[in-house]
XYZ file of C-alpha atoms in Angstrom:
784
model
C -34.698 8.746 -75.411
C -38.354 9.807 -75.329
C -39.616 11.705 -72.335
C -42.000 8.962 -71.318
C -39.185 6.405 -71.110
C -37.073 8.778 -69.075
C -39.889 9.316 -66.610
C -40.408 5.552 -66.326
C -36.710 5.012 -65.630
C -36.674 7.712 -62.973
C -39.757 6.257 -61.256
C -38.184 2.760 -61.263
C -34.932 4.072 -59.763
C -36.821 6.008 -57.091
C -38.885 2.934 -56.223
C -35.751 0.826 -55.947
C -34.126 3.425 -53.697
C -37.180 3.632 -51.458
C -37.340 -0.156 -51.181
C -33.621 -0.375 -50.315
C -33.890 2.314 -47.648
C -37.000 0.717 -46.153
C -35.336 -2.707 -46.073
C -32.243 -1.270 -44.381
C -34.382 0.561 -41.821
C -36.400 -2.597 -41.191
C -33.242 -4.605 -40.722
C -31.807 -1.997 -38.362
C -35.047 -1.815 -36.354
C -35.135 -5.603 -36.127
C -31.515 -5.712 -34.941
C -32.171 -3.010 -32.342
C -35.167 -4.942 -31.049
C -33.137 -8.145 -30.721
C -30.311 -6.191 -29.121
C -32.718 -4.719 -26.538
C -34.109 -8.192 -25.778
C -30.563 -9.449 -25.322
C -29.829 -6.627 -22.881
C -32.890 -7.527 -20.825
C -31.869 -11.195 -20.744
C -28.325 -10.277 -19.777
C -29.540 -8.093 -16.919
C -31.650 -11.040 -15.739
C -28.432 -13.159 -15.767
C -29.766 -15.372 -18.548
C -26.521 -15.231 -20.479
C -27.229 -18.036 -22.946
C -30.586 -16.512 -23.861
C -28.911 -13.138 -24.258
C -26.264 -14.756 -26.443
C -28.994 -16.096 -28.720
C -30.566 -12.646 -29.111
C -27.201 -10.988 -29.768
C -26.381 -13.619 -32.370
C -29.654 -12.941 -34.178
C -29.054 -9.186 -34.022
C -25.567 -9.653 -35.429
C -27.003 -11.774 -38.241
C -29.425 -8.947 -39.049
C -26.648 -6.342 -39.217
C -23.116 -7.765 -39.065
C -21.497 -4.335 -39.437
C -22.967 -2.908 -36.229
C -20.140 -2.562 -33.690
C -22.466 -2.587 -30.665
C -23.893 -5.963 -31.727
C -20.413 -7.416 -32.134
C -19.245 -6.262 -28.710
C -22.406 -7.521 -26.986
C -22.144 -10.889 -28.739
C -18.527 -11.376 -27.710
C -19.236 -10.360 -24.130
C -22.226 -12.686 -23.815
C -20.316 -15.542 -25.438
C -17.539 -15.243 -22.873
C -19.982 -15.013 -19.959
C -22.009 -18.004 -21.151
C -18.905 -20.124 -21.632
C -17.547 -19.148 -18.223
C -20.881 -19.986 -16.571
C -20.730 -23.462 -18.109
C -17.150 -23.868 -16.871
C -18.153 -22.889 -13.325
C -21.053 -25.350 -13.338
C -18.789 -28.102 -14.671
C -16.222 -27.481 -11.919
C -18.953 -27.829 -9.290
C -20.082 -31.126 -10.808
C -16.501 -32.368 -10.904
C -15.964 -31.501 -7.242
C -19.060 -33.550 -6.441
C -17.575 -36.550 -8.249
C -19.865 -36.335 -11.296
C -17.141 -36.555 -13.887
C -19.287 -37.497 -16.881
C -21.717 -34.640 -16.317
C -18.784 -32.275 -15.774
C -17.191 -33.403 -19.023
C -20.409 -32.657 -20.901
C -20.566 -29.179 -19.403
C -16.959 -28.479 -20.377
C -17.738 -29.637 -23.919
C -20.723 -27.306 -24.114
C -18.574 -24.452 -22.830
C -16.035 -25.153 -25.564
C -18.809 -25.141 -28.175
C -20.230 -21.844 -26.896
C -16.854 -20.092 -26.692
C -14.223 -21.863 -28.803
C -11.704 -19.142 -27.953
C -11.757 -20.037 -24.240
C -8.622 -21.975 -23.275
C -10.051 -22.743 -19.836
C -12.781 -25.023 -21.160
C -10.347 -27.012 -23.273
C -7.848 -27.285 -20.424
C -10.437 -28.389 -17.878
C -11.885 -30.850 -20.365
C -8.502 -32.541 -20.698
C -8.075 -32.657 -16.926
C -11.517 -34.205 -16.489
C -10.787 -36.860 -19.093
C -7.543 -37.677 -17.271
C -9.506 -38.044 -14.035
C -11.958 -40.396 -15.718
C -9.140 -42.519 -17.108
C -7.451 -42.580 -13.719
C -10.680 -43.769 -12.105
C -10.997 -46.502 -14.764
C -7.486 -47.694 -13.987
C -8.254 -47.830 -10.276
C -11.376 -49.852 -10.867
C -9.534 -52.194 -13.217
C -6.885 -52.717 -10.545
C -9.529 -53.556 -7.955
C -9.069 -50.304 -6.016
C -12.186 -48.484 -4.915
C -12.100 -44.972 -6.409
C -12.622 -41.928 -4.267
C -16.099 -40.533 -3.897
C -14.805 -37.068 -4.733
C -11.847 -37.536 -7.087
C -9.163 -34.913 -7.201
C -7.750 -33.247 -10.328
C -4.360 -34.439 -11.590
C -1.652 -33.207 -9.280
C -4.026 -32.466 -6.385
C -3.749 -36.012 -5.103
C 0.026 -35.783 -4.967
C -0.190 -32.462 -3.154
C -2.634 -33.926 -0.652
C -0.293 -36.839 0.005
C 2.535 -34.408 0.618
C 0.362 -32.379 3.028
C -0.680 -35.523 4.887
C 2.914 -36.674 5.094
C 4.042 -33.310 6.432
C 1.213 -33.273 8.952
C 2.271 -36.705 10.191
C 5.861 -35.587 10.848
C 6.372 -35.682 14.604
C 8.077 -33.068 16.690
C 10.583 -33.738 19.436
C 9.197 -36.582 21.575
C 7.951 -35.760 25.069
C 8.307 -38.302 27.846
C 5.063 -39.628 29.261
C 5.910 -41.780 32.305
C 3.463 -44.444 33.365
C 3.874 -43.579 37.043
C 5.301 -40.767 39.109
C 8.543 -41.144 40.980
C 8.307 -41.813 44.718
C 8.425 -38.791 46.954
C 11.771 -39.778 48.426
C 14.310 -41.468 46.149
C 17.679 -42.646 47.469
C 20.301 -44.453 45.392
C 23.279 -45.796 47.334
C 26.675 -46.622 45.860
C 25.606 -47.450 42.288
C 27.204 -47.053 38.895
C 25.842 -44.484 36.425
C 24.196 -47.215 34.383
C 22.303 -48.606 37.386
C 21.292 -45.102 38.455
C 19.657 -44.421 35.058
C 18.006 -47.852 35.040
C 16.600 -47.334 38.536
C 15.021 -43.960 37.720
C 13.529 -45.139 34.436
C 12.112 -48.382 35.865
C 10.415 -46.480 38.674
C 8.817 -44.169 36.067
C 7.837 -47.041 33.772
C 9.919 -46.028 30.751
C 12.689 -47.741 28.794
C 16.341 -46.743 28.617
C 18.870 -47.328 25.825
C 22.612 -46.880 26.327
C 25.264 -45.981 23.808
C 27.616 -48.859 23.072
C 30.507 -46.698 24.330
C 28.718 -45.681 27.496
C 30.621 -47.998 29.842
C 33.998 -46.825 28.569
C 33.222 -43.173 27.886
C 31.577 -42.518 31.282
C 33.336 -43.077 34.565
C 31.591 -46.071 36.116
C 32.675 -45.369 39.694
C 29.779 -45.948 42.131
C 27.906 -42.892 43.335
C 25.030 -42.099 45.705
C 22.086 -39.805 45.164
C 19.160 -38.743 47.322
C 16.215 -36.868 45.784
C 12.997 -35.528 47.309
C 9.824 -34.663 45.418
C 11.270 -34.456 41.888
C 9.860 -35.128 38.446
C 11.264 -37.644 35.992
C 13.069 -34.996 33.918
C 14.586 -33.448 37.029
C 15.806 -36.799 38.296
C 17.371 -37.654 34.931
C 19.057 -34.245 34.829
C 20.494 -34.778 38.326
C 21.894 -38.157 37.394
C 23.297 -36.799 34.109
C 24.950 -33.914 35.946
C 26.619 -36.219 38.454
C 27.808 -38.739 35.880
C 28.629 -36.284 33.037
C 26.158 -38.050 30.779
C 23.718 -36.796 28.168
C 20.205 -38.160 27.653
C 17.485 -37.447 25.157
C 13.947 -38.810 24.663
C 13.619 -41.224 21.771
C 9.888 -41.856 22.080
C 7.289 -40.961 24.664
C 8.375 -43.946 26.810
C 12.092 -44.373 26.048
C 15.325 -42.394 26.464
C 18.813 -42.723 25.046
C 21.882 -42.140 27.269
C 25.458 -41.440 26.158
C 28.505 -39.503 27.304
C 28.227 -35.721 27.408
C 30.815 -34.528 24.896
C 30.687 -32.205 21.882
C 31.178 -35.114 19.509
C 28.384 -37.195 21.079
C 26.018 -34.227 21.100
C 26.713 -33.589 17.411
C 26.032 -37.253 16.693
C 22.914 -37.842 18.790
C 21.304 -34.565 19.844
C 17.985 -34.085 18.025
C 17.599 -31.050 15.773
C 14.394 -29.152 15.027
C 13.570 -27.059 11.952
C 10.930 -24.358 12.265
C 9.618 -21.193 10.611
C 8.899 -18.263 12.922
C 6.613 -15.525 11.594
C 6.955 -11.974 12.914
C 3.839 -9.809 12.934
C 5.135 -6.382 13.963
C 8.233 -5.937 11.819
C 7.806 -2.949 9.520
C 11.193 -2.506 7.845
C 13.717 -4.923 6.403
C 16.433 -3.608 8.693
C 14.322 -4.497 11.741
C 14.126 -8.110 10.596
C 17.882 -8.085 10.041
C 18.468 -6.712 13.553
C 16.410 -9.530 15.082
C 18.305 -12.095 13.021
C 21.691 -10.665 14.016
C 20.795 -10.517 17.707
C 19.674 -14.148 17.849
C 22.730 -15.342 15.932
C 25.064 -13.653 18.377
C 23.359 -15.049 21.475
C 22.440 -18.590 20.368
C 25.565 -20.488 19.272
C 25.530 -22.923 16.339
C 21.970 -22.006 15.343
C 21.316 -21.939 11.621
C 19.061 -19.078 10.602
C 17.846 -17.401 7.438
C 15.384 -14.584 6.833
C 12.509 -14.392 4.364
C 11.828 -10.695 3.926
C 8.691 -11.089 1.819
C 6.848 -12.914 4.640
C 8.634 -11.352 7.643
C 9.741 -14.831 8.663
C 12.812 -16.566 10.057
C 13.827 -20.114 9.131
C 15.783 -21.714 11.949
C 17.310 -25.127 12.574
C 19.047 -26.323 15.695
C 18.514 -28.369 18.806
C 15.150 -28.293 20.508
C 16.493 -26.045 23.265
C 18.141 -23.701 20.770
C 14.929 -23.351 18.789
C 12.899 -22.781 21.960
C 15.327 -20.100 23.110
C 15.151 -18.398 19.705
C 11.348 -18.523 19.792
C 11.294 -16.880 23.210
C 13.619 -14.135 22.036
C 11.511 -13.510 18.941
C 8.375 -13.410 21.073
C 9.845 -10.693 23.258
C 11.321 -8.737 20.338
C 8.327 -8.923 18.025
C 6.339 -6.192 19.733
C 4.332 -3.390 18.137
C 6.363 -0.215 18.135
C 5.288 2.691 20.249
C 3.573 5.608 18.517
C 3.173 9.254 19.449
C 0.952 12.055 18.188
C 2.456 15.544 18.422
C 0.233 18.610 18.262
C 2.205 21.479 16.751
C 0.810 24.967 17.451
C 2.497 27.739 15.462
C 1.575 31.274 16.586
C 3.069 34.419 15.066
C 2.124 37.887 16.385
C 3.085 41.058 14.514
C 2.514 44.696 15.495
C 3.158 47.872 13.470
C 3.040 51.422 14.938
C 3.516 54.562 12.780
C 3.703 58.286 13.798
C 3.820 61.043 11.176
C 4.247 64.769 12.194
C 4.811 67.612 9.624
C 4.736 71.483 9.544
C 6.167 72.832 6.229
C 5.939 75.827 3.848
C 4.529 75.303 0.368
C 4.548 77.371 -2.842
C 1.927 78.094 -5.501
C -1.062 80.320 -6.212
C -3.232 78.316 -3.948
C -1.480 79.381 -0.786
C 0.289 82.599 -2.037
C -0.981 86.162 -2.083
C -0.272 88.048 -5.376
C 0.013 91.844 -5.860
C 0.494 92.853 -9.507
C 0.448 96.097 -11.504
C -1.566 96.516 -14.653
C 1.267 96.648 -17.098
C 0.724 96.154 -20.797
C 2.977 94.182 -22.996
C 3.917 90.574 -23.760
C 3.618 88.131 -20.891
C 6.524 85.801 -20.270
C 4.718 83.412 -17.896
C 5.409 82.733 -14.265
C 5.052 80.244 -11.465
C 2.981 80.057 -8.368
C 0.347 82.480 -9.621
C 2.737 85.414 -10.038
C 2.649 87.291 -13.348
C 5.630 88.768 -15.109
C 5.417 91.221 -18.050
C 7.913 92.464 -20.542
C 8.697 96.204 -20.075
C 10.238 98.338 -22.778
C 13.281 100.473 -22.022
C 11.497 103.816 -22.577
C 9.172 102.962 -19.706
C 11.773 102.108 -17.088
C 11.739 105.634 -15.720
C 7.989 105.461 -15.153
C 8.016 102.224 -13.045
C 6.609 102.449 -9.554
C 5.919 100.036 -6.638
C 2.552 99.291 -8.125
C 4.185 97.561 -11.008
C 5.686 94.738 -8.835
C 4.096 91.685 -7.108
C 5.280 89.166 -4.414
C 4.190 85.547 -3.735
C 4.106 84.478 -0.056
C 4.700 80.746 0.745
C 1.872 78.542 2.109
C 1.974 76.377 5.266
C 0.852 72.750 6.008
C 0.364 70.990 9.378
C 0.049 67.162 9.519
C -0.275 64.775 12.493
C -1.058 61.014 12.016
C -0.683 57.889 14.206
C -1.540 54.274 13.234
C -1.349 51.020 15.255
C -2.016 47.600 13.684
C -1.460 43.997 14.846
C -1.674 40.635 13.099
C -1.847 37.014 14.350
C -1.124 33.836 12.426
C -2.160 30.480 13.940
C -1.510 27.019 12.484
C -2.075 23.773 14.329
C -0.952 20.707 12.343
C -0.859 17.255 13.944
C 1.915 14.745 13.328
C 1.825 11.030 14.165
C 4.977 8.959 14.094
C 6.336 5.556 15.086
C 9.094 5.333 17.640
C 12.481 6.362 16.207
C 11.070 7.077 12.724
C 10.975 10.573 11.243
C 7.630 12.144 10.406
C 7.521 14.950 7.856
C 4.828 17.583 7.416
C 4.754 20.162 4.633
C 2.118 22.907 4.579
C 2.641 25.464 1.854
C 3.781 25.450 -1.726
C 6.820 24.767 -3.879
C 8.517 27.803 -5.370
C 10.815 27.406 -8.370
C 14.248 29.003 -8.407
C 17.134 28.853 -10.807
C 20.688 27.727 -10.196
C 23.476 27.470 -12.737
C 27.012 28.304 -13.720
C 29.467 28.512 -16.580
C 30.487 25.530 -18.664
C 32.935 25.326 -21.595
C 31.664 25.016 -25.108
C 31.899 21.680 -26.892
C 32.337 19.909 -23.543
C 36.110 20.616 -23.213
C 38.127 23.239 -21.373
C 40.284 25.517 -23.466
C 38.236 25.374 -26.633
C 37.973 29.128 -26.729
C 34.515 29.739 -25.401
C 32.028 29.104 -22.610
C 28.314 29.348 -22.011
C 25.945 29.964 -19.133
C 23.627 27.207 -18.028
C 20.828 27.162 -15.490
C 18.521 24.582 -14.006
C 15.352 24.997 -11.995
C 14.760 23.528 -8.589
C 11.883 23.781 -6.137
C 11.893 25.152 -2.627
C 9.312 24.213 0.026
C 7.807 27.465 1.285
C 5.413 27.506 4.207
C 5.433 25.457 7.398
C 7.883 22.535 7.273
C 7.981 20.182 10.257
C 10.286 17.167 10.750
C 9.874 15.272 14.036
C 11.745 12.129 15.111
C 10.410 10.776 18.434
C 12.088 8.431 20.863
C 9.592 7.051 23.354
C 10.728 6.191 26.872
C 8.350 3.850 28.627
C 4.708 4.816 28.745
C 4.854 8.491 29.717
C 7.955 10.228 28.338
C 9.235 10.989 24.863
C 12.265 12.698 23.364
C 11.597 14.768 20.251
C 14.132 15.850 17.669
C 12.298 18.773 16.071
C 13.253 20.658 12.932
C 10.677 23.376 12.278
C 10.949 25.943 9.557
C 8.588 28.776 8.597
C 9.420 30.501 5.338
C 7.799 32.793 2.824
C 8.472 34.823 -0.301
C 9.393 38.403 0.616
C 10.008 39.725 -2.885
C 11.416 38.773 -6.242
C 14.506 40.242 -7.874
C 15.793 40.028 -11.413
C 19.103 38.185 -11.735
C 20.376 37.634 -15.234
C 16.945 38.099 -16.699
C 15.399 35.480 -14.372
C 13.043 36.405 -11.547
C 14.463 34.878 -8.370
C 12.587 34.728 -5.035
C 13.905 36.275 -1.846
C 12.901 33.890 0.924
C 12.345 34.825 4.544
C 13.130 31.932 6.841
C 12.836 31.194 10.520
C 14.137 27.802 11.583
C 14.201 25.972 14.905
C 16.132 22.759 15.623
C 15.569 21.307 19.086
C 16.068 18.090 21.044
C 13.703 18.062 23.986
C 12.348 15.460 26.411
C 8.749 15.817 27.525
C 6.199 13.944 29.518
C 2.985 12.892 27.820
C 0.658 15.874 27.554
C 3.340 18.358 28.628
C 3.374 21.596 26.627
C 6.715 22.852 25.395
C 6.962 26.449 24.152
C 9.640 27.401 21.686
C 9.704 31.205 21.953
C 12.259 33.962 21.793
C 12.092 34.435 18.042
C 11.383 38.157 18.382
C 12.130 40.635 15.614
C 11.823 44.398 16.147
C 12.652 47.160 13.649
C 12.367 50.990 14.014
C 12.558 53.478 11.112
C 12.797 57.300 11.499
C 12.883 59.840 8.674
C 13.049 63.704 8.912
C 12.620 66.246 6.089
C 12.310 70.052 6.128
C 13.524 73.501 4.986
C 17.283 73.813 5.225
C 18.322 76.203 7.950
C 14.850 76.744 9.310
C 14.524 73.101 10.278
C 17.546 73.527 12.601
C 16.230 76.464 14.631
C 15.448 75.264 18.154
C 11.848 75.734 19.080
C 10.785 76.642 15.537
C 12.145 73.624 13.656
C 8.893 71.746 14.162
C 7.202 74.339 11.977
C 9.546 73.699 9.074
C 10.089 69.862 9.296
C 8.269 66.601 8.586
C 9.074 63.531 10.807
C 7.908 59.891 10.307
C 8.604 57.127 12.879
C 7.543 53.461 12.322
C 8.092 50.471 14.623
C 7.540 46.834 13.547
C 7.469 43.994 16.083
C 6.964 40.262 15.343
C 7.218 37.238 17.639
C 7.081 33.548 16.748
C 5.793 31.115 19.364
C 5.711 27.334 18.794
C 4.003 24.874 21.157
C 4.586 21.104 21.049
C 2.265 18.720 22.894
C 3.116 14.998 22.615
C 0.575 12.275 23.323
C 1.626 8.615 23.364
C -1.043 6.489 21.671
C 0.665 3.076 21.681
C 3.339 1.360 23.739
C 4.904 -2.121 23.463
C 3.086 -4.758 25.490
C 5.524 -6.301 27.940
C 4.390 -9.032 30.280
C 6.129 -11.004 33.013
C 7.672 -13.364 30.472
C 9.320 -10.395 28.749
C 11.358 -9.607 31.875
C 12.038 -13.206 32.858
C 15.610 -14.471 32.978
C 16.148 -17.865 31.357
C 18.662 -20.523 32.347
C 20.136 -21.355 28.933
C 23.012 -23.739 29.647
C 26.741 -23.121 29.419
C 28.992 -21.307 26.983
C 28.945 -23.965 24.289
C 25.668 -25.825 24.891
C 22.144 -24.433 25.089
C 20.071 -26.327 27.658
C 16.667 -25.253 28.957
C 14.911 -26.564 32.039
C 11.129 -26.857 31.970
C 8.730 -26.759 34.878
C 6.589 -29.854 35.513
C 3.540 -30.030 33.263
C 0.195 -29.489 34.927
C -1.847 -32.677 35.184
C -5.555 -33.088 35.680
C -6.511 -33.371 39.366
C -7.161 -36.899 40.505
C -8.075 -38.684 43.682
C -5.326 -38.672 46.318
C -3.328 -41.874 46.121
C -1.916 -43.735 49.040
C 1.518 -42.648 50.170
C 4.222 -44.585 48.455
C 6.970 -46.079 50.562
C 10.470 -44.825 50.246
C 12.324 -46.491 47.396
C 15.865 -47.554 48.125
C 18.055 -49.040 45.445
C 19.921 -52.212 46.461
C 23.646 -52.180 47.049
C 24.190 -54.344 43.991
C 21.914 -54.857 41.046
C 19.706 -57.802 41.681
C 18.538 -60.158 39.020
C 15.194 -59.179 37.643
C 12.688 -62.004 38.116
C 11.106 -63.297 34.987
C 7.364 -63.001 35.041
C 5.480 -65.449 32.859
C 1.903 -64.366 32.186
C -0.801 -66.881 32.913
C -2.629 -68.321 29.926
C -6.023 -66.758 29.269
C -9.092 -68.596 30.389
C -10.797 -70.745 27.798
C -13.881 -69.066 26.406
C -16.855 -70.997 25.087
C -16.945 -71.268 21.353
C -19.206 -68.702 19.719
C -21.684 -69.836 17.106
C -20.459 -69.519 13.548
C -21.625 -66.291 11.881
C -24.061 -66.592 9.018
C -22.511 -66.511 5.554
C -22.328 -63.011 4.071
C -24.764 -62.136 1.292
C -23.545 -62.447 -2.250
C -21.772 -59.335 -3.482
C -23.609 -57.124 -5.932
C -22.138 -56.766 -9.380
C -22.894 -55.328 -12.810
C -21.862 -56.851 -16.143
C -22.251 -56.577 -19.900
C -23.573 -59.748 -21.476
C -22.242 -61.494 -23.447
C -18.607 -60.732 -22.633
C -17.387 -61.850 -26.096
C -19.110 -61.434 -29.437
C -18.116 -62.663 -32.905
C -19.971 -61.104 -35.855
C -19.593 -60.006 -39.435
C -19.264 -56.661 -41.187
C -22.618 -54.887 -41.668
C -24.421 -57.043 -39.050
C -26.196 -55.857 -35.896
C -25.847 -57.261 -32.389
C -27.173 -56.486 -28.908
C -25.457 -56.119 -25.557
C -27.332 -56.333 -22.245
C -26.332 -54.396 -19.130
C -27.370 -56.517 -16.132
C -27.150 -56.126 -12.381
C -26.982 -58.956 -9.829
C -27.709 -58.988 -6.080
C -28.396 -55.257 -5.929
C -29.849 -53.813 -2.723
C -32.057 -50.702 -2.824
C -30.874 -49.654 -6.297
C -32.321 -46.216 -7.043
C -30.128 -44.472 -9.653
C -27.950 -45.974 -12.398
C -26.162 -43.407 -14.620
C -24.346 -45.221 -17.440
C -21.718 -44.056 -19.885
C -20.842 -46.258 -22.878
C -17.685 -45.840 -24.933
C -16.980 -47.519 -28.282
C -14.902 -47.097 -31.420
C -17.038 -45.147 -33.933
C -14.891 -46.412 -36.817
C -15.856 -50.027 -36.068
C -19.346 -50.030 -34.521
C -22.291 -47.639 -34.283
C -24.894 -47.473 -31.505
C -28.334 -47.467 -33.101
C -30.701 -47.843 -30.167
C -30.835 -47.997 -26.364
C -33.799 -49.797 -24.733
C -34.612 -49.656 -21.023
C -34.678 -52.955 -19.154
C -37.365 -54.102 -16.756
C -35.421 -54.246 -13.490
C -35.956 -50.703 -12.156
C -39.647 -50.814 -13.192
C -40.352 -54.224 -11.636
C -42.960 -52.764 -9.263
C -44.732 -50.955 -12.116
C -43.700 -47.437 -11.078
C -42.407 -44.872 -13.530
C -38.677 -44.689 -14.222
C -36.738 -41.676 -15.521
C -34.916 -42.701 -18.701
C -32.782 -40.286 -20.796
C -30.136 -41.015 -23.381
C -27.673 -39.003 -25.469
C -25.884 -40.905 -28.263
C -22.819 -39.324 -29.917
C -21.747 -41.719 -32.686
C -19.260 -39.163 -34.008
C -17.131 -39.434 -30.853
C -18.097 -42.974 -29.825
C -19.785 -41.907 -26.594
C -23.239 -42.345 -25.124
C -24.710 -41.106 -21.824
C -27.766 -42.858 -20.332
C -29.509 -42.023 -17.060
C -31.794 -44.544 -15.296
C -33.409 -43.403 -12.075
C -36.463 -44.034 -9.963
C -38.809 -41.091 -9.475
C -38.381 -38.987 -6.334
C -40.333 -40.277 -3.337
C -40.049 -43.924 -4.287
C -37.749 -46.583 -2.870
C -35.013 -48.572 -4.539
C -35.257 -52.016 -6.089
C -33.412 -55.095 -4.835
C -32.486 -58.240 -6.720
C -31.138 -59.030 -10.189
C -32.274 -58.087 -13.684
C -31.658 -56.219 -16.900
C -31.024 -52.481 -16.925
C -30.355 -51.687 -20.585
C -30.265 -53.307 -24.012
C -27.808 -51.747 -26.471
C -28.176 -52.375 -30.218
C -25.002 -51.867 -32.292
C -24.314 -52.019 -36.015
C -20.928 -53.035 -37.440
C -19.411 -50.433 -39.778
C -15.788 -51.629 -39.877
C -13.517 -54.606 -39.291
C -11.181 -55.838 -36.600
C -11.398 -56.351 -32.843
C -12.896 -53.636 -30.674
C -13.937 -53.218 -27.043
C -17.196 -51.726 -25.798
C -16.921 -50.455 -22.217
C -19.142 -48.901 -19.589
C -16.424 -47.099 -17.583
C -16.781 -45.924 -13.995
C -20.322 -47.007 -13.315
C -21.464 -45.654 -9.986
C -24.913 -46.836 -8.849
C -26.628 -45.251 -5.841
C -29.357 -46.247 -3.422
C -32.344 -44.212 -2.247
C -30.143 -42.382 0.300
C -27.808 -41.200 -2.522
C -25.028 -43.478 -1.228
C -22.845 -45.356 -3.688
C -23.563 -49.077 -3.459
C -21.917 -50.401 -6.609
C -19.012 -49.343 -8.832
C -17.712 -51.224 -11.842
C -16.339 -50.881 -15.374
C -17.648 -53.868 -17.391
C -16.648 -54.393 -21.011
C -17.413 -56.530 -24.085
C -14.915 -57.702 -26.709
C -16.260 -57.741 -30.267
C -14.422 -59.606 -33.030
C -15.540 -58.743 -36.574
C -14.678 -61.046 -39.431
C-alpha cells in the first residue's frame, strides 16, 4: 500500500476515534446534567418530575448504575405518592377519582402490588355502591373498604352489649316500712310496688319457698337492702332483669346455676413485670374466689375471667390491690481498701577485694600466677627459697560496710458503684475484667475406655476479676430494707506455668451478708484485716553470734505489710407501693359456696326536700288491686292539612331504550329534573368497548342557564369502556334549580348484540358541597 493511502487511513481512523470519544463524553455529560436536575427535583419533593429526569438520563446512558438506582427509587416514590393521594380521595368518598389515581400509580410503578390491590378494592367498593343504589338504599357518604363495614358492624354490636342491669326505682321507699304477717310472695310484691318496679317469680317459687307468713319492719333502707332482707328471711334469691324489674326464685345451688347472671371481662395489669408474677395473681384469685373461670394472656399482661357479677367484682378488687408498682431501692456501695508497708534494713559486714584491702608485696621476679582481691602471688624457684624474707609476703585486710534504711508507704483504693434494684429481685454489678483460665482432664482415646491409650484435654473459661456485687433487696414498708449482699474483690496476683499453660493465681476477698437497715443508714462491713511480717538476718558465721559485736558482722531486714478492707452500704428507697384505704378494707364476700357483695347506696343529685311520707303498713291480707282506666284524651282541633311536598329530584338517561344498526351513531342525553341549587355534577359513564364507542361529549345548557361560565372536563377511555366527565359551576357562584340537560353523549356502534350504557353512582352536590342527588341511570341498546 502506498504511503499516502496509509496516511489517509490513519487520519480517518483517528477522526473516527475522536468523534466516538466526543460523542460518548457528550452523552455522559448530558446524562450527568439530567441526573443533577433529577436530584434537585427529588430534594424539592417533586418525585414525578425527578422520575422524568432520571428516565431521560437512563436513556442517555443505560449502563450507568447510578442512573438505574435513582430511576428505580424515584419510580417507587412517585407510585407510592399516587397511592397515598388515592387513599385520601377514597376516604372522602371520591371513588372514581381514587380509582384514577390508583391506575396512574400502577402505570408509574407496575411492580407495585399495593396499587393493583387497592385498585381492585376500590372497584369492589364502586360495585357495592351501585348495588345499593339499584336496591333503593342510600349509599354512605364515606364508603368503607370491603371488610371494614363488617368490622364496624361487629364493633357496634359489641358496644351495644349491655352489662349487668342496675335497678333504677321510680321512687324511694318510705322511711319506715312494716310488713305484718305476709307470705314471701306478698313481701316481695309490697317492696317492689312501693319502689315502682316490676317483679317476676319463678314458676316453682310457691312450692320451693316456704310460704308461711312472716313480719318485717325496716327503717331508712334502700331498695336493694330491703330486697336483701326479705330474701334472707325467706331463703329466696333475686336478681335484676332490667332497670325496673327483678326475678325471684328459691335460693339453692341448682337455681343459682340456672338463673344467676354471669359476666365476662378482661382485666389488664399495668405493673406486672415477670410471667411468674402474673401466674401468682391468677393462682391467688382462683384459690379465694370459688367457681370463677380464669385464664391468663401473658403477652398483654391480662386476665380473662367469667363468673357472676359479684365474683367478677371481687376479682377486680383483688387485682386492683395486687397490681401495684413494686418498690425499688438504690444502694450506694463504698469499697475502701487501705494498705501500709513498713521496711527496716540494718547491716554491718566485712567485705573483700582490692578496694577495701591494704596490700603489702615484695618485688619478686618471676611468672605471676594471678590472685584475688588485689593481692599478687609470684612463682619462686627452689634455689631462692633460702633467700626469702618478710618483705616477700603480702596480706589483704577485709573491708567493712554499714547500712541503715527505713521506708514507710501507704495506699488507698476507693470505689463507689451504685446499684438499683426492684424489690426481691437480684441486681448484679461487675467492675473489672474477665481473665481466661484453663481446665481439663484425661479422656480415653477413640471415645472408649480400655482401648489402650488416653489423651489430655483442656478448655478455657473466664473468671470475673475486679469488684463483683450481687444485691437482693427485700423492702419493708417505706423506711426499712433487708439486703442479701454478696461482694467479692479479686485480682491477679501472679501467673504460674502448669502443663505449658500460664494459669492465673487469683487473690479473693468475699463477703456474704444478710442485713436489715433503715433508709439512709450506713452499714460498715469491716474486719477484713491482713497483716504480714517478714524478718531476714545474714552475717559472718561465728562473728554474727558474739553478743554486743554481732551487729557489726550481720545484716537484718524487717518488713511489715498491713491491709484493711472496709465496705459501706447505704440504701435509699426510691419507690414504694401505693396503698390507699381501699387496699386495707375488708370486704363482705358471702358464704363458703356463694360470693355475694353488698353495695352502698348510690349518691344522687341533691334535690328539694320532699314532704315526709307517711308510714306504709301492708294489709293483713292482700287486697285486690283496683283497676284504673285512663280517661280518654281531650279532642284537639283538626290541624290544617300540610302542603304537598315538592317533587323529588331525579336524574335519567334519555331515551331509556335504543334500537339501532351496526355502524350507526346515536346520542344519549343526561337530564336532571326538579334539582335544587345544583352546583357540581361529576359523571362517570361505563360501556362495552366491543359493542359501542364514545365519540363525543357535549355540555348541556342547564348549568349555564344564567350565562355564567361552567367548568367542563372530560376523559374518554374507549379501550376500557370508561369515561369521566366533570360539570361544575365556578367558585363564588350559586347553584341552579329546575330541570334541563346536562350532557349529550354521541356513540358509534362497532359490534352487535344488546349492551347497557350506565352512569353508575352519580353524586350531585349543591353550593354547600352537600349531596342532594344520587342515582345510577342506564340505557339499553339493541343492535341489529
